[in-house]
Amino acid sequence: MIWNRHHILSLEDFTPEEYNTVLQTAASFREVLTRRTKKVPTLQGQVVTNLFFESSTRTRSSFELAAKRLSADTLNFTASTSSLTKGETILDTAKTYLAMGTDMMVIRHREAGVPQAIAAEMDRLNVRVGVLNAGDGQHEHPSQALLDLFTICTLLDPDRPRLELLQGKKIAIVGDILHSRVARSNIWSLTASGAEVHLAAPPTLLPQMFGEFVDTRSEERGARSEGDRGNHNQPSTVNCQPNRKLFLHWQIEPALQDADFVMTLRLQRERMAQHLLPSIREYHQLFGITRDRLQLCKPDVKVLHPGPVNRGVEISSDLMDDPQFSLISQQVTSGVAVRMALLYLMGGGKV
């Protein structure tokens, strides 16, 4: 297993070896979490600071629990009660926590690029402080995509989750792709596995630029979305790097046809600067995941959602709670093991 990263800011340049290192390390911590004593001394004496400039339930709680399970000390930052309200800059806030002895910073912000800026400042100061992107604007959310990957791979092989298990699988990502940092990170991780990734959304939430997302240098950048074609059952295909396949659909049916996994995304109305949908009711009628729609998929299809879920909008409430199809609770559980793995690797854990 290989690990040389000091920061985790994006999955764009992750290698298959790094994905497998995360998956196998997370598998070992998943076993730890089944014990009566769910704590190991791996990061004892280190300080993990959660700098969350944006509201969060799952991600923040998951990182805090992961750090405590590794015996690290934790500091939690809340923007509304911080010196930011008095005019302090974000970089000065980060340097304040650095002066307190922070070893790792987990950063979430509504603007893209903030974790990268803090990581650059830590590097400029020549301090060994790792920065982990916990979601920045419409850029990326690496740990969410890694826990999604871990959830799927452990379903396919509980004992040895690995990237190659997804080779040739069809995975549909449905919903507000335009505003989703989760979708962007999942595109990188899932296409790296050799899976066929199918994006489906209304044209206003799935612009044509996603056809070039995986590799903007691709000679096939002229590929059109299916909305430009006469036959709406023929998707746009972008064959980018070897084993990376990305498909775009402006109708949901071809994306779901024979899908092995379906990932539905929350409508991020707080990020929408204009009216991009006629109504929530119409969106659910056209793109909501229901039992009837799942009949288009493989019989053993599984459904994922990064949360929080708008019941009856992205997914029907009964389907969300059905363990035969839903992996949503497993995603939350996987999140602790995966984030333990990431903190362990960033904290100098031996692999």
CSV table of C-alpha atoms in Angstrom, one decimal:
chain,number,residue,atom,x,y,z
A,1,MET,CA,0.0,0.0,0.0
A,2,ILE,CA,1.2,3.5,-0.9
A,3,TRP,CA,0.6,6.9,0.8
A,4,ASN,CA,2.7,10.0,0.3
A,5,ARG,CA,0.0,12.8,0.6
A,6,HIS,CA,0.2,15.5,3.3
A,7,HIS,CA,-3.1,17.1,2.3
A,8,ILE,CA,-6.3,15.7,0.8
A,9,LEU,CA,-7.9,18.5,-1.2
A,10,SER,CA,-9.3,16.8,-4.3
A,11,LEU,CA,-9.6,13.3,-5.9
A,12,GLU,CA,-8.7,14.5,-9.4
A,13,ASP,CA,-5.2,13.2,-9.2
A,14,PHE,CA,-5.7,10.2,-6.9
A,15,THR,CA,-4.1,7.0,-8.2
A,16,PRO,CA,-5.7,3.5,-8.0
A,17,GLU,CA,-3.0,2.6,-5.4
A,18,GLU,CA,-4.1,5.5,-3.2
A,19,TYR,CA,-7.8,4.5,-3.5
A,20,ASN,CA,-7.0,1.0,-2.5
A,21,THR,CA,-4.8,2.2,0.4
A,22,VAL,CA,-7.8,4.2,1.8
A,23,LEU,CA,-10.2,1.3,1.2
A,24,GLN,CA,-8.0,-1.3,2.9
A,25,THR,CA,-7.1,1.0,5.8
A,26,ALA,CA,-10.8,1.8,6.3
A,27,ALA,CA,-11.6,-1.9,6.3
A,28,SER,CA,-9.2,-2.4,9.2
A,29,PHE,CA,-10.8,0.5,11.2
A,30,ARG,CA,-14.3,-0.8,10.4
A,31,GLU,CA,-13.3,-3.9,12.3
A,32,VAL,CA,-12.1,-1.7,15.2
A,33,LEU,CA,-15.5,-0.1,15.4
A,34,THR,CA,-17.2,-3.5,15.9
A,35,ARG,CA,-15.2,-4.1,19.1
A,36,ARG,CA,-16.4,-3.5,22.6
A,37,THR,CA,-13.7,-0.9,23.0
A,38,LYS,CA,-13.9,1.2,19.9
A,39,LYS,CA,-10.7,3.2,20.4
A,40,VAL,CA,-7.1,2.9,19.4
A,41,PRO,CA,-4.1,5.0,20.5
A,42,THR,CA,-3.0,5.7,16.9
A,43,LEU,CA,-3.2,9.5,17.0
A,44,GLN,CA,-2.7,10.0,20.8
A,45,GLY,CA,-1.2,13.4,21.5
A,46,GLN,CA,-2.2,14.9,18.1
A,47,VAL,CA,-4.8,17.7,17.7
A,48,VAL,CA,-7.4,17.6,15.0
A,49,THR,CA,-9.3,20.9,14.4
A,50,ASN,CA,-12.6,21.0,12.6
A,51,LEU,CA,-12.9,24.3,10.9
A,52,PHE,CA,-16.4,24.3,9.6
A,53,PHE,CA,-17.4,27.7,8.2
A,54,GLU,CA,-20.6,26.1,6.8
A,55,SER,CA,-23.3,24.1,8.6
A,56,SER,CA,-23.0,20.4,8.7
A,57,THR,CA,-24.3,17.4,10.7
A,58,ARG,CA,-23.0,14.2,9.2
A,59,THR,CA,-19.6,15.3,8.0
A,60,ARG,CA,-18.6,17.3,11.1
A,61,SER,CA,-19.9,14.7,13.6
A,62,SER,CA,-18.2,11.9,11.6
A,63,PHE,CA,-14.8,13.6,11.6
A,64,GLU,CA,-15.1,14.5,15.3
A,65,LEU,CA,-16.0,10.9,16.2
A,66,ALA,CA,-13.3,9.5,13.9
A,67,ALA,CA,-10.6,11.7,15.6
A,68,LYS,CA,-11.8,10.6,19.0
A,69,ARG,CA,-11.8,6.9,18.0
A,70,LEU,CA,-8.1,7.4,17.1
A,71,SER,CA,-7.4,9.1,20.5
A,72,ALA,CA,-6.7,12.5,19.1
A,73,ASP,CA,-7.7,15.7,20.8
A,74,THR,CA,-10.3,17.7,18.9
A,75,LEU,CA,-11.1,21.4,18.6
A,76,ASN,CA,-14.3,22.5,16.9
A,77,PHE,CA,-14.8,25.8,15.3
A,78,THR,CA,-18.2,27.5,14.7
A,79,ALA,CA,-18.2,30.6,12.4
A,80,SER,CA,-21.2,32.3,14.0
A,81,THR,CA,-19.5,32.4,17.4
A,82,SER,CA,-16.0,33.1,16.3
A,83,SER,CA,-13.8,36.1,15.8
A,84,LEU,CA,-14.8,36.1,12.1
A,85,THR,CA,-17.8,38.2,13.2
A,86,LYS,CA,-15.3,40.8,14.5
A,87,GLY,CA,-13.4,41.0,11.2
A,88,GLU,CA,-10.7,38.3,11.6
A,89,THR,CA,-9.6,36.7,8.3
A,90,ILE,CA,-9.9,33.0,7.6
A,91,LEU,CA,-6.2,32.6,7.3
A,92,ASP,CA,-5.6,34.4,10.7
A,93,THR,CA,-8.2,32.0,12.2
A,94,ALA,CA,-6.3,29.0,10.8
A,95,LYS,CA,-3.0,30.4,12.2
A,96,THR,CA,-4.6,30.9,15.6
A,97,TYR,CA,-5.4,27.2,15.7
A,98,LEU,CA,-1.9,26.4,14.4
A,99,ALA,CA,-0.5,28.4,17.4
A,100,MET,CA,-2.6,26.1,19.7
A,101,GLY,CA,-0.7,23.1,18.4
A,102,THR,CA,-3.0,21.8,15.7
A,103,ASP,CA,-1.6,18.9,13.7
A,104,MET,CA,-4.5,18.5,11.2
A,105,MET,CA,-7.2,20.8,10.0
A,106,VAL,CA,-10.5,19.6,8.5
A,107,ILE,CA,-12.1,22.5,6.6
A,108,ARG,CA,-15.5,23.1,5.2
A,109,HIS,CA,-16.5,26.3,3.5
A,110,ARG,CA,-19.2,27.5,1.1
A,111,GLU,CA,-16.6,29.0,-1.2
A,112,ALA,CA,-14.5,26.8,-3.4
A,113,GLY,CA,-10.7,27.1,-2.8
A,114,VAL,CA,-10.6,27.9,0.9
A,115,PRO,CA,-9.1,24.6,2.0
A,116,GLN,CA,-6.5,24.9,-0.8
A,117,ALA,CA,-5.6,28.5,0.4
A,118,ILE,CA,-5.2,27.3,4.0
A,119,ALA,CA,-3.1,24.4,2.8
A,120,ALA,CA,-0.9,26.7,0.8
A,121,GLU,CA,-0.4,29.0,3.8
A,122,MET,CA,0.6,26.0,6.0
A,123,ASP,CA,3.1,25.0,3.4
A,124,ARG,CA,4.4,28.5,3.1
A,125,LEU,CA,5.0,28.6,6.8
A,126,ASN,CA,6.8,25.3,6.5
A,127,VAL,CA,4.8,23.6,9.2
A,128,ARG,CA,3.7,19.9,9.1
A,129,VAL,CA,0.0,20.6,9.3
A,130,GLY,CA,-2.2,18.5,7.1
A,131,VAL,CA,-5.4,20.0,5.6
A,132,LEU,CA,-8.4,17.9,4.6
A,133,ASN,CA,-11.1,19.3,2.4
A,134,ALA,CA,-14.5,18.5,4.0
A,135,GLY,CA,-16.4,20.2,1.2
A,136,ASP,CA,-15.7,23.6,-0.5
A,137,GLY,CA,-18.4,25.3,-2.5
A,138,GLN,CA,-19.1,23.6,-5.8
A,139,HIS,CA,-15.6,22.1,-6.0
A,140,GLU,CA,-15.2,18.8,-4.2
A,141,HIS,CA,-16.0,16.7,-1.2
A,142,PRO,CA,-13.3,14.0,-1.2
A,143,SER,CA,-14.2,12.1,2.0
A,144,GLN,CA,-17.9,11.7,1.0
A,145,ALA,CA,-16.9,10.2,-2.3
A,146,LEU,CA,-14.4,7.9,-0.6
A,147,LEU,CA,-17.0,6.7,1.9
A,148,ASP,CA,-19.4,6.1,-1.0
A,149,LEU,CA,-16.7,4.1,-2.8
A,150,PHE,CA,-16.1,2.2,0.4
A,151,THR,CA,-19.8,1.5,1.0
A,152,ILE,CA,-20.2,0.0,-2.5
A,153,CYS,CA,-16.9,-2.0,-2.5
A,154,THR,CA,-17.6,-3.5,0.9
A,155,LEU,CA,-21.0,-4.6,-0.3
A,156,LEU,CA,-19.3,-6.4,-3.2
A,157,ASP,CA,-16.6,-7.9,-1.1
A,158,PRO,CA,-16.8,-7.3,2.7
A,159,ASP,CA,-13.4,-8.8,3.4
A,160,ARG,CA,-11.3,-7.1,0.8
A,161,PRO,CA,-12.8,-3.9,-0.7
A,162,ARG,CA,-10.8,-2.7,-3.7
A,163,LEU,CA,-11.2,-0.5,-6.7
A,164,GLU,CA,-11.3,-3.2,-9.3
A,165,LEU,CA,-14.6,-4.5,-8.0
A,166,LEU,CA,-16.4,-1.7,-9.8
A,167,GLN,CA,-14.9,-2.5,-13.2
A,168,GLY,CA,-17.7,-2.6,-15.7
A,169,LYS,CA,-20.5,-1.7,-13.2
A,170,LYS,CA,-23.1,0.9,-14.2
A,171,ILE,CA,-23.6,3.7,-11.7
A,172,ALA,CA,-26.2,6.4,-12.2
A,173,ILE,CA,-25.9,9.8,-10.4
A,174,VAL,CA,-29.2,11.6,-10.5
A,175,GLY,CA,-30.1,15.1,-9.4
A,176,ASP,CA,-28.6,18.5,-8.8
A,177,ILE,CA,-25.3,17.8,-10.4
A,178,LEU,CA,-24.5,21.4,-11.2
A,179,HIS,CA,-24.3,22.5,-7.5
A,180,SER,CA,-23.0,19.2,-6.1
A,181,ARG,CA,-19.4,18.9,-4.9
A,182,VAL,CA,-20.2,15.3,-4.0
A,183,ALA,CA,-21.0,14.5,-7.7
A,184,ARG,CA,-17.7,16.0,-8.8
A,185,SER,CA,-15.6,13.9,-6.4
A,186,ASN,CA,-17.6,10.8,-7.2
A,187,ILE,CA,-17.0,11.3,-10.9
A,188,TRP,CA,-13.3,11.2,-10.3
A,189,SER,CA,-13.4,8.1,-8.0
A,190,LEU,CA,-15.9,6.1,-9.8
A,191,THR,CA,-14.5,6.6,-13.3
A,192,ALA,CA,-11.1,5.7,-11.9
A,193,SER,CA,-12.5,2.3,-11.0
A,194,GLY,CA,-13.5,1.5,-14.5
A,195,ALA,CA,-17.2,1.9,-13.8
A,196,GLU,CA,-19.6,3.5,-16.3
A,197,VAL,CA,-20.9,6.7,-14.7
A,198,HIS,CA,-24.2,8.0,-16.0
A,199,LEU,CA,-25.2,11.6,-15.0
A,200,ALA,CA,-28.9,12.4,-15.2
A,201,ALA,CA,-30.6,15.7,-14.5
A,202,PRO,CA,-32.7,18.4,-16.2
A,203,PRO,CA,-30.5,20.5,-18.6
A,204,THR,CA,-30.5,23.4,-16.2
A,205,LEU,CA,-28.8,21.2,-13.6
A,206,LEU,CA,-26.5,19.3,-16.0
A,207,PRO,CA,-24.7,21.7,-18.3
A,208,GLN,CA,-22.7,20.4,-21.2
A,209,MET,CA,-19.5,21.3,-19.5
A,210,PHE,CA,-19.7,18.1,-17.6
A,211,GLY,CA,-19.0,16.3,-20.8
A,212,GLU,CA,-15.5,17.4,-20.5
A,213,PHE,CA,-15.2,17.1,-16.8
A,214,VAL,CA,-12.9,14.1,-16.4
A,215,ASP,CA,-10.3,15.3,-18.8
A,216,THR,CA,-10.5,18.8,-20.4
A,217,ARG,CA,-7.6,17.8,-22.7
A,218,SER,CA,-9.6,15.1,-24.3
A,219,GLU,CA,-9.8,15.2,-28.1
A,220,GLU,CA,-13.5,14.2,-27.7
A,221,ARG,CA,-14.4,17.4,-26.0
A,222,GLY,CA,-16.9,18.0,-28.9
A,223,ALA,CA,-19.2,15.3,-27.6
A,224,ARG,CA,-22.8,16.5,-27.2
A,225,SER,CA,-25.3,15.8,-24.6
A,226,GLU,CA,-28.3,13.7,-25.5
A,227,GLY,CA,-30.5,16.8,-25.6
A,228,ASP,CA,-28.7,17.7,-28.9
A,229,ARG,CA,-29.5,14.4,-30.5
A,230,GLY,CA,-32.6,13.2,-32.3
A,231,ASN,CA,-32.6,9.9,-30.4
A,232,HIS,CA,-32.9,10.7,-26.7
A,233,ASN,CA,-32.1,7.1,-25.9
A,234,GLN,CA,-28.5,7.5,-27.1
A,235,PRO,CA,-26.4,9.2,-24.4
A,236,SER,CA,-23.4,11.5,-24.9
A,237,THR,CA,-20.3,9.5,-24.2
A,238,VAL,CA,-16.9,10.9,-23.2
A,239,ASN,CA,-14.1,8.4,-23.3
A,240,CYS,CA,-11.4,10.3,-21.5
A,241,GLN,CA,-8.5,8.6,-19.9
A,242,PRO,CA,-8.1,4.8,-20.2
A,243,ASN,CA,-11.0,3.1,-18.3
A,244,ARG,CA,-12.8,6.4,-17.6
A,245,LYS,CA,-16.3,6.6,-19.1
A,246,LEU,CA,-18.8,9.3,-18.4
A,247,PHE,CA,-22.3,9.5,-19.9
A,248,LEU,CA,-24.7,12.5,-19.8
A,249,HIS,CA,-28.5,12.2,-19.9
A,250,TRP,CA,-31.3,14.8,-19.8
A,251,GLN,CA,-33.8,12.1,-19.2
A,252,ILE,CA,-33.6,9.6,-16.3
A,253,GLU,CA,-34.7,6.4,-18.0
A,254,PRO,CA,-31.5,5.6,-20.0
A,255,ALA,CA,-29.4,6.4,-17.0
A,256,LEU,CA,-31.3,3.9,-14.8
A,257,GLN,CA,-31.5,1.1,-17.5
A,258,ASP,CA,-29.6,-1.9,-16.1
A,259,ALA,CA,-27.9,0.2,-13.4
A,260,ASP,CA,-26.1,-1.6,-10.6
A,261,PHE,CA,-26.1,1.4,-8.3
A,262,VAL,CA,-28.1,4.6,-8.2
A,263,MET,CA,-26.9,7.7,-6.3
A,264,THR,CA,-29.4,10.4,-5.9
A,265,LEU,CA,-28.4,14.0,-4.9
A,266,ARG,CA,-30.2,16.6,-2.9
A,267,LEU,CA,-31.6,19.7,-4.6
A,268,GLN,CA,-29.4,22.4,-3.3
A,269,ARG,CA,-31.9,25.2,-3.4
A,270,GLU,CA,-29.8,27.4,-1.1
A,271,ARG,CA,-27.1,27.5,-3.9
A,272,MET,CA,-29.5,28.2,-6.8
A,273,ALA,CA,-29.1,31.9,-7.8
A,274,GLN,CA,-32.1,31.6,-10.1
A,275,HIS,CA,-35.2,29.5,-10.7
A,276,LEU,CA,-33.8,26.4,-12.4
A,277,LEU,CA,-36.8,24.1,-12.0
A,278,PRO,CA,-40.6,24.7,-12.7
A,279,SER,CA,-41.5,23.1,-9.4
A,280,ILE,CA,-40.3,20.6,-6.8
A,281,ARG,CA,-43.3,18.4,-7.6
A,282,GLU,CA,-42.4,18.3,-11.3
A,283,TYR,CA,-38.8,17.5,-10.5
A,284,HIS,CA,-39.9,14.5,-8.4
A,285,GLN,CA,-42.2,13.3,-11.2
A,286,LEU,CA,-39.4,13.4,-13.7
A,287,PHE,CA,-36.3,12.6,-11.7
A,288,GLY,CA,-37.3,11.3,-8.3
A,289,ILE,CA,-36.2,7.8,-7.4
A,290,THR,CA,-39.2,5.5,-6.7
A,291,ARG,CA,-39.8,1.8,-6.7
A,292,ASP,CA,-41.4,1.9,-10.1
A,293,ARG,CA,-38.3,3.6,-11.6
A,294,LEU,CA,-36.0,1.1,-10.0
A,295,GLN,CA,-37.6,-1.6,-12.1
A,296,LEU,CA,-35.5,-0.3,-15.0
A,297,CYS,CA,-32.3,-1.2,-13.0
A,298,LYS,CA,-30.7,-4.5,-12.2
A,299,PRO,CA,-32.8,-6.6,-9.8
A,300,ASP,CA,-30.3,-6.2,-7.0
A,301,VAL,CA,-29.8,-2.5,-7.5
A,302,LYS,CA,-28.8,-0.4,-4.5
A,303,VAL,CA,-29.6,3.3,-3.8
A,304,LEU,CA,-27.3,5.8,-2.2
A,305,HIS,CA,-27.7,9.4,-1.0
A,306,PRO,CA,-25.1,11.6,0.6
A,307,GLY,CA,-27.7,13.4,2.8
A,308,PRO,CA,-29.4,15.3,4.0
A,309,VAL,CA,-32.4,13.9,2.2
A,310,ASN,CA,-35.5,15.8,1.1
A,311,ARG,CA,-38.0,12.9,1.5
A,312,GLY,CA,-40.4,12.7,-1.4
A,313,VAL,CA,-38.3,14.9,-3.6
A,314,GLU,CA,-35.1,13.1,-4.6
A,315,ILE,CA,-36.3,9.8,-3.3
A,316,SER,CA,-39.6,8.4,-2.1
A,317,SER,CA,-39.8,8.1,1.7
A,318,ASP,CA,-40.6,4.4,1.7
A,319,LEU,CA,-37.7,3.5,-0.6
A,320,MET,CA,-35.3,5.5,1.6
A,321,ASP,CA,-36.2,3.3,4.6
A,322,ASP,CA,-36.2,0.0,2.8
A,323,PRO,CA,-33.0,-2.0,3.6
A,324,GLN,CA,-33.5,-4.2,0.5
A,325,PHE,CA,-32.5,-1.2,-1.6
A,326,SER,CA,-31.2,1.6,0.5
A,327,LEU,CA,-27.5,1.9,1.5
A,328,ILE,CA,-28.0,5.4,3.1
A,329,SER,CA,-27.5,4.2,6.7
A,330,GLN,CA,-24.5,2.2,5.7
A,331,GLN,CA,-23.0,5.3,4.1
A,332,VAL,CA,-23.2,7.1,7.5
A,333,THR,CA,-21.5,4.2,9.2
A,334,SER,CA,-18.9,3.9,6.6
A,335,GLY,CA,-18.1,7.5,7.0
A,336,VAL,CA,-16.5,7.1,10.4
A,337,ALA,CA,-14.2,4.2,9.3
A,338,VAL,CA,-13.2,6.1,6.1
A,339,ARG,CA,-12.5,9.3,8.0
A,340,MET,CA,-10.5,7.4,10.6
A,341,ALA,CA,-8.4,6.0,7.7
A,342,LEU,CA,-7.9,9.5,6.2
A,343,LEU,CA,-6.8,11.0,9.5
A,344,TYR,CA,-4.6,8.1,10.2
A,345,LEU,CA,-2.9,8.3,6.9
A,346,MET,CA,-2.5,12.1,7.1
A,347,GLY,CA,-1.2,11.7,10.6
A,348,GLY,CA,1.7,9.7,9.6
A,349,GLY,CA,0.3,6.2,10.0
A,350,LYS,CA,2.3,3.4,8.6
A,351,VAL,CA,0.9,1.5,5.6
